[in-house]
XYZ file of C-alpha atoms in Angstrom:
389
model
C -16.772 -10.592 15.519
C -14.702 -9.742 18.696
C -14.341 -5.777 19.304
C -12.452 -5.832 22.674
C -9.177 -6.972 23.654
C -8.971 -10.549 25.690
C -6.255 -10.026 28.773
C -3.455 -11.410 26.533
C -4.105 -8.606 23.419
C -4.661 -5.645 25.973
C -0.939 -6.754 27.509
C 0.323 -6.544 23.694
C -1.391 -3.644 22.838
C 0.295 -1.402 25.496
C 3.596 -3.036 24.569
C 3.427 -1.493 21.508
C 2.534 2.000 22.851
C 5.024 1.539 25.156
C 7.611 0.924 22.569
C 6.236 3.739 20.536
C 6.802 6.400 23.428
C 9.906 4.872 23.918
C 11.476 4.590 20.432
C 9.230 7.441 17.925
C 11.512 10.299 17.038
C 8.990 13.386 17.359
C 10.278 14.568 13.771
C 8.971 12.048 12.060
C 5.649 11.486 14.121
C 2.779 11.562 11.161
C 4.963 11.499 8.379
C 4.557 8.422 5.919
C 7.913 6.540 6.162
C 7.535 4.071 3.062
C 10.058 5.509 1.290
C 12.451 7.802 3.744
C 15.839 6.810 2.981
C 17.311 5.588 6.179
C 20.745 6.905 4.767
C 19.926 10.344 4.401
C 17.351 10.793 7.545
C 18.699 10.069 10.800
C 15.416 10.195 12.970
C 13.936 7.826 10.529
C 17.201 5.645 10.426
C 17.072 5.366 14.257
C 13.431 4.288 13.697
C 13.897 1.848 11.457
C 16.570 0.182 13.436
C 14.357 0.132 16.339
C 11.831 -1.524 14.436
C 14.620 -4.231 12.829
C 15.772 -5.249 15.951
C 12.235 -6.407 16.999
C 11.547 -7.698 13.656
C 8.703 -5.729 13.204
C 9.720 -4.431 9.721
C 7.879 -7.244 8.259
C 5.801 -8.723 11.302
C 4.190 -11.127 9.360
C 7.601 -12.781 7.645
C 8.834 -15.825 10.182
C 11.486 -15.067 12.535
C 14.113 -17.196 10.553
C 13.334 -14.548 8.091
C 13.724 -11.428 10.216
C 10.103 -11.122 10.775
C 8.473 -11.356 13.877
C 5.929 -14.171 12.883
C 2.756 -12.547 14.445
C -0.411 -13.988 14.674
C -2.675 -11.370 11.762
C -4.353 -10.122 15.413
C -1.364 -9.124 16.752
C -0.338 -7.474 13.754
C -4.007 -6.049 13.519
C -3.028 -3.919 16.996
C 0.513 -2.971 15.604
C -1.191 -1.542 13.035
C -3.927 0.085 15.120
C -1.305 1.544 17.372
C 0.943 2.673 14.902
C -1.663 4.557 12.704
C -2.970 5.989 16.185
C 0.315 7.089 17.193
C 1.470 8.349 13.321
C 4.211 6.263 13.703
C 5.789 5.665 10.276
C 5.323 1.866 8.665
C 9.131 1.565 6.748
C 9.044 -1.198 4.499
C 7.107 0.142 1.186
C 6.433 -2.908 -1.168
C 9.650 -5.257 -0.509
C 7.788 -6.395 2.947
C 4.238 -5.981 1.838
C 4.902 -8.001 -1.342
C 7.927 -8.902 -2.686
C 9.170 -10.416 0.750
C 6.476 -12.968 0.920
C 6.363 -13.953 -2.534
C 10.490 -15.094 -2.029
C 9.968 -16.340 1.240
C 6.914 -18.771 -0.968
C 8.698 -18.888 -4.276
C 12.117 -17.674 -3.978
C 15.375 -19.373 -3.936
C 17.879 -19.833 -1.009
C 20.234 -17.603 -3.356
C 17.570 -14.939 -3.874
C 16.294 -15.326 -0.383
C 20.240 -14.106 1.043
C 20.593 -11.826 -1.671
C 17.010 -9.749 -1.379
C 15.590 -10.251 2.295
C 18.193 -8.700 4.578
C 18.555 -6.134 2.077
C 14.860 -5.101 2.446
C 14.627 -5.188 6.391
C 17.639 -2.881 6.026
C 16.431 -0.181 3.780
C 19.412 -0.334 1.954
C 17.438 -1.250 -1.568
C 14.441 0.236 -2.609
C 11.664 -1.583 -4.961
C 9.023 -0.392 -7.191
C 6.459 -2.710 -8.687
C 6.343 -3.236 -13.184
C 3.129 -4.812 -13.782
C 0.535 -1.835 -15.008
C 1.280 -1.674 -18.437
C -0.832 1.603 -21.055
C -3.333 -1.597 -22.401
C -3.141 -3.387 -19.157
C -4.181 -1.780 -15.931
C -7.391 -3.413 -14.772
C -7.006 -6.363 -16.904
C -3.400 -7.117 -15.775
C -3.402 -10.384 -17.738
C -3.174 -8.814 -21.208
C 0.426 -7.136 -20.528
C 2.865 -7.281 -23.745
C 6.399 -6.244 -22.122
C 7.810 -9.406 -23.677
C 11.055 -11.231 -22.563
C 12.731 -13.404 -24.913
C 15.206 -15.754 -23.564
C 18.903 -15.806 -25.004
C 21.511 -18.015 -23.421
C 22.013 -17.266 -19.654
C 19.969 -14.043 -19.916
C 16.122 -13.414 -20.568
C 16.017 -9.781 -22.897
C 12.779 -7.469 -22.166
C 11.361 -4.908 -24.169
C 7.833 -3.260 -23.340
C 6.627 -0.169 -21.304
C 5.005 -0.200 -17.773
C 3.033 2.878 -16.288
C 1.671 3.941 -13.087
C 4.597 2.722 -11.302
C 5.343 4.249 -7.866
C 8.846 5.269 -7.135
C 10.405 3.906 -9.997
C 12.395 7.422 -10.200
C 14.161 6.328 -6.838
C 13.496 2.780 -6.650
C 17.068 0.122 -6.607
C 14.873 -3.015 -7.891
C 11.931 -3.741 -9.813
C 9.754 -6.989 -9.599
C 8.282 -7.295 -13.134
C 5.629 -9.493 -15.025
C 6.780 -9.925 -18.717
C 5.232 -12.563 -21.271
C 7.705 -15.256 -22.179
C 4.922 -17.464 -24.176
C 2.520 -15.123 -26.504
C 0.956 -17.799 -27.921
C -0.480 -19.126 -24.403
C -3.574 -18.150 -22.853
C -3.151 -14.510 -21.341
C -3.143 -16.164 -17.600
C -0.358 -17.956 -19.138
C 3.035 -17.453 -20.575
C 3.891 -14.974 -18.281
C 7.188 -15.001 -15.833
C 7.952 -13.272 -12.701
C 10.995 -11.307 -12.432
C 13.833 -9.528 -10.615
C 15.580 -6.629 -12.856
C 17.996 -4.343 -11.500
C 16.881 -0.599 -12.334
C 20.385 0.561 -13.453
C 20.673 -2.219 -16.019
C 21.506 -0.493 -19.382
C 17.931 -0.051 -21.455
C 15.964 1.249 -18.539
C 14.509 4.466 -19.029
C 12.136 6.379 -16.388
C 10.084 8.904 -17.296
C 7.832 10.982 -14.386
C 3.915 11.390 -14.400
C 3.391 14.666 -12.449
C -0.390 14.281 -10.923
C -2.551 16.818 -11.129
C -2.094 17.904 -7.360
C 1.725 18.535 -8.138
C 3.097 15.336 -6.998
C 5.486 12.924 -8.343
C 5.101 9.366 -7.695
C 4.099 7.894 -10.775
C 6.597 7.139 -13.759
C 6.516 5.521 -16.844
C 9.213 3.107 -17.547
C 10.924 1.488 -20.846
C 12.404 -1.374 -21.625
C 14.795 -1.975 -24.260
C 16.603 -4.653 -24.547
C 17.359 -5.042 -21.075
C 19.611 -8.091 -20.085
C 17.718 -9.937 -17.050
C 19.855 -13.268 -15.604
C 17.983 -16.356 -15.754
C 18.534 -16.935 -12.321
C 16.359 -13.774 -11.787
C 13.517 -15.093 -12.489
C 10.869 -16.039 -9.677
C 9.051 -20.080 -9.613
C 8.800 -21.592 -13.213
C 8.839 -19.488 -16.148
C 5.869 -18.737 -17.652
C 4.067 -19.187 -14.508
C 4.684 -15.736 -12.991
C 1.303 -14.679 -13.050
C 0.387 -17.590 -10.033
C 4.149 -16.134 -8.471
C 3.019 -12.733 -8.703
C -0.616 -13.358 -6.831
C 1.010 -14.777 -3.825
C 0.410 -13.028 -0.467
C 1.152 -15.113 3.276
C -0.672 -14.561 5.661
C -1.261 -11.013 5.920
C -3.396 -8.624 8.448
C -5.036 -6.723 5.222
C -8.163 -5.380 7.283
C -7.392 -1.348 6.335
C -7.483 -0.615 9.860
C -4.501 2.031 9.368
C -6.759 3.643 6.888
C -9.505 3.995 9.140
C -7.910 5.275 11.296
C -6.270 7.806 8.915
C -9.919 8.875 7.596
C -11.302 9.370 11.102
C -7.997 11.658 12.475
C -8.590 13.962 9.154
C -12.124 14.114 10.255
C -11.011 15.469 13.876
C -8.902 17.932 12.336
C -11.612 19.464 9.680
C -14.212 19.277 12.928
C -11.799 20.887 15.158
C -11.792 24.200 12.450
C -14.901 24.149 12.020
C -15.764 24.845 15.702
C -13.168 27.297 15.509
C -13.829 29.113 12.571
C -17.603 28.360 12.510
C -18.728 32.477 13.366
C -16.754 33.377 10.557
C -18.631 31.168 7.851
C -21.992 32.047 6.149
C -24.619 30.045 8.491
C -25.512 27.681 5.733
C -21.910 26.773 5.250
C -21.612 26.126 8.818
C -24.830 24.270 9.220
C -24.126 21.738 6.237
C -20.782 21.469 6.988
C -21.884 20.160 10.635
C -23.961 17.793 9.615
C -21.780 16.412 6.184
C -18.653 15.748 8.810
C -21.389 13.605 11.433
C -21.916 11.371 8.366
C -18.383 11.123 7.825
C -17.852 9.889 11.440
C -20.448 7.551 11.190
C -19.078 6.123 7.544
C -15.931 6.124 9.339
C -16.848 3.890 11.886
C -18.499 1.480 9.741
C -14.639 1.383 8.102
C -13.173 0.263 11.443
C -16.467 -2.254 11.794
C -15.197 -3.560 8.461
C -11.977 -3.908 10.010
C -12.921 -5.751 12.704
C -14.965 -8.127 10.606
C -11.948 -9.133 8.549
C -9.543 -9.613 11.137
C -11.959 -11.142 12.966
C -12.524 -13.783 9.885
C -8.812 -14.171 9.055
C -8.113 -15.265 12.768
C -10.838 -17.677 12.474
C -8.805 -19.013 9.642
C -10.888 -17.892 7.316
C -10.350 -15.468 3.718
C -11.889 -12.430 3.633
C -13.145 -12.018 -0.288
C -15.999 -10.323 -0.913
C -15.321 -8.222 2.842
C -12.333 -7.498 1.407
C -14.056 -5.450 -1.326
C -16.680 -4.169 0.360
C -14.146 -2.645 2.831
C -11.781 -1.183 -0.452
C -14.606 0.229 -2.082
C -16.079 1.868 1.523
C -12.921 2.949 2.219
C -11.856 4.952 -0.887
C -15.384 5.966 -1.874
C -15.262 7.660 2.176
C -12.001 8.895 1.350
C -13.572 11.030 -1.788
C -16.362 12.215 0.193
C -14.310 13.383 3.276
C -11.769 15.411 0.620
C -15.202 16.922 -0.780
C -17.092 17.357 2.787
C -13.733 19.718 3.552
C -13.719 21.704 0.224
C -17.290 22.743 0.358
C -16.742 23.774 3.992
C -13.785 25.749 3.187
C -15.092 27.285 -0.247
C -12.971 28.970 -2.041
C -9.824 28.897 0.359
C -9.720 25.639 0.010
C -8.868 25.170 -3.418
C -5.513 27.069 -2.467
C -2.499 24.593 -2.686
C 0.390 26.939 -0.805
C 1.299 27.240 2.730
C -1.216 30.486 3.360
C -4.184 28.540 2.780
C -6.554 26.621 5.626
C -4.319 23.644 6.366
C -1.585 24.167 4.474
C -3.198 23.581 1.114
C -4.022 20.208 2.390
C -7.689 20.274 1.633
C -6.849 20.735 -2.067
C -4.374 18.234 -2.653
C -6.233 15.464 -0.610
C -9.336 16.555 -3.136
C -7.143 15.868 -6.194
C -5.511 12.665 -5.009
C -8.830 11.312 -4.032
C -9.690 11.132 -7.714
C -7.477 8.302 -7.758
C -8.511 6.620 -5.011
C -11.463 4.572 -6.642
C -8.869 3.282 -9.299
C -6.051 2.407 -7.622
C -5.679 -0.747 -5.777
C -8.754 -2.365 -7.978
C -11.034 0.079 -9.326
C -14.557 0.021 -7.951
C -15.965 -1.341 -10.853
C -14.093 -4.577 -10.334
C -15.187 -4.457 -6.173
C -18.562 -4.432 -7.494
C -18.434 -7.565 -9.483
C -16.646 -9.342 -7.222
C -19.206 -8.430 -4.181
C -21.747 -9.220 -6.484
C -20.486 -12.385 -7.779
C -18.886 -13.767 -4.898
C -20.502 -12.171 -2.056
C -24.143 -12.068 -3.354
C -24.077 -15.289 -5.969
C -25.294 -13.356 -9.012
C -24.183 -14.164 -12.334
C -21.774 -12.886 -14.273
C -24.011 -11.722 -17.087
């Protein structure tokens, strides 16, 4: 596992920090830039552009592309830098996974019609695979899509899905074959969100926040030439990923700058807490430095594999399931330190009501993205060797 910088990386490393002084509007300095709207935001706008003209919108995509075709270590220090430097990643899930699965499985006619538009901004996509009976076991979705002439016509429901109440496009898994095996029978495809039949409905989370909608389908008209690879082979479309920096190093780095901010109030504030508080609280937050620099360890070790040319798979899961497991216990290190401040949500609290809101999204975290149940298996399975039953 390498942890310093050869020659070559440290001259790449300060070109990117050099390009972030250079380019970084301070407005938008630590704000997450998935989904700014390039149209309405000027400071992010004139980031994003910067960030097109180098191609490093999608670093990973070739250059024929509008990528930058990186090597997964240089992207590994764009990353770095960028999370260091709160400098906004644009993109949201067009780069990070509808891009590559085109650029693999696409058409030349779907390739001019969907890449530029996602290095631009200009359209927005939100992912329709969760479905109420189908979350962890994806495979068993039942939005079904019936073909009829030129079109394909859906009907089902999807949940959980991010942005949906903003989003342009939608890439969506529907079952064209119910009588094949669930892996089976399923198709990948491309469905404008203001075709008629599309209805989204918000999830509010418990912290106040809407990002999660519900959406229904009914009788939506999808064009054939929408759809992704082969039909009813969507579910091999829809698992595609290139080759991808995926080490979490931006979350690490994330975790460990919330860390510095809940350690730099406690030294502040320390006299005014009950000496237990204080005490516990100091020794909690030097557990969650050390946790947190296991995470970037983690880190290392992936990228570290993948530019041996090797596939992180059970590392991969031990680093998710660190990572969001950490993320719980730093949102309840910083509640217990706070007491009951902290469970404030409005601007007059400690931080802005961050501490509370970080607590109730972290309830999420060990769901989303592959819910530590299935980490376990698969570190157990693959990683250790141990059967399934």
């Amino acid at each position: 596992m390498q942890l310093r910088d050869t020659p070559e990386q440290a001259a790449w490393r300060e070109e990117v920090r050099a390009f972030i002084r250079d380019n970084l509007p301070a407005e938008i300095r630590g704000v997450t830039g998935f989904f700014y709207d390039p149209r309405t935001n000027p400071a992010f706008g004139q980031w994003r552009d910067a960030l097109v003209r180098r191609g490093w919108i999608a670093p990973a995509w070739p250059k024929e592309y509008g990528g930058a075709g990186m090597t997964v270590v240089e992207q590994f220090i764009l990353n770095q830098e960028f999370a260091e430097a709160g400098a906004p990643q644009p993109g949201g899930l067009g780069v990070m996974m509808l891009g590559p699965t085109l650029i693999t499985h696409g058409t030349e006619e779907q390739k001019r019609e969907h890449l530029p538009r996602i290095l631009s901004g200009e359209v927005i996509w939100c992912q329709g695979y969760s479905e109420p009976g189908a979350g962890s076991d994806l495979a068993s979705l039942q939005t079904r899509a019936v073909r009829d002439g030129d079109d394909f016509i859906i009907n089902g429901q999807k949940i959980w899905t991010s942005f949906a109440h903003f989003a342009d496009w939608c890439f969506l898994l529907a079952r064209t074959d119910p009588d094949a095996p669930k892996h089976r029978g399923i198709t990948y495809f491309l469905v404008d969100m203001k075709s008629p039949g599309i209805t989204v409905r918000p999830l509010v989370n418990m912290a106040g926040g809407h990002d999660f909608n519900e959406v229904f389908f009914e009788d939506v008209r999808v064009p054939a030439r929408n759809v992704v690879g082969e039909v009813n082979r969507g579910w091999y479309v829809g698992a595609t990923t290139l080759d991808f920096e995926r080490s979490s190093i931006g979350t690490a780095v994330g975790q460990r700058k919330s860390i510095e901010r809940y350690t730099a109030w406690l030294r502040e504030h320390r006299a005014e807490l009950p000496p237990s508080t204080a005490a516990a609280a100091r020794l909690a937050w030097a557990d969650r430095a050390v946790e947190v620099q296991v995470l970037t360890l983690l880190a290392y070790r992936i990228i570290s594999m993948q530019a041996a040319g090797k596939i992180p798979n059970a590392e991969a899961s031990i680093a998710k399931l660190f990572t969001s497991e950490t993320g719980q216990r730093i949102a309840h290190t910083a509640l217990r330190m706070l007491g009951t401040a902290g469970v404030l949500m409005d601007r007059s609290a400690p931080f802005k009501g961050e501490a509370a809101r970080a607590y109730l999204n972290a309830v999420s975290l060990t769901i989303a993205g592959g819910t530590s149940e299935i980490q376990r298996n698969i570190i157990a399975q693959r990683g250790l060797g141990l059967p399934r039953d």
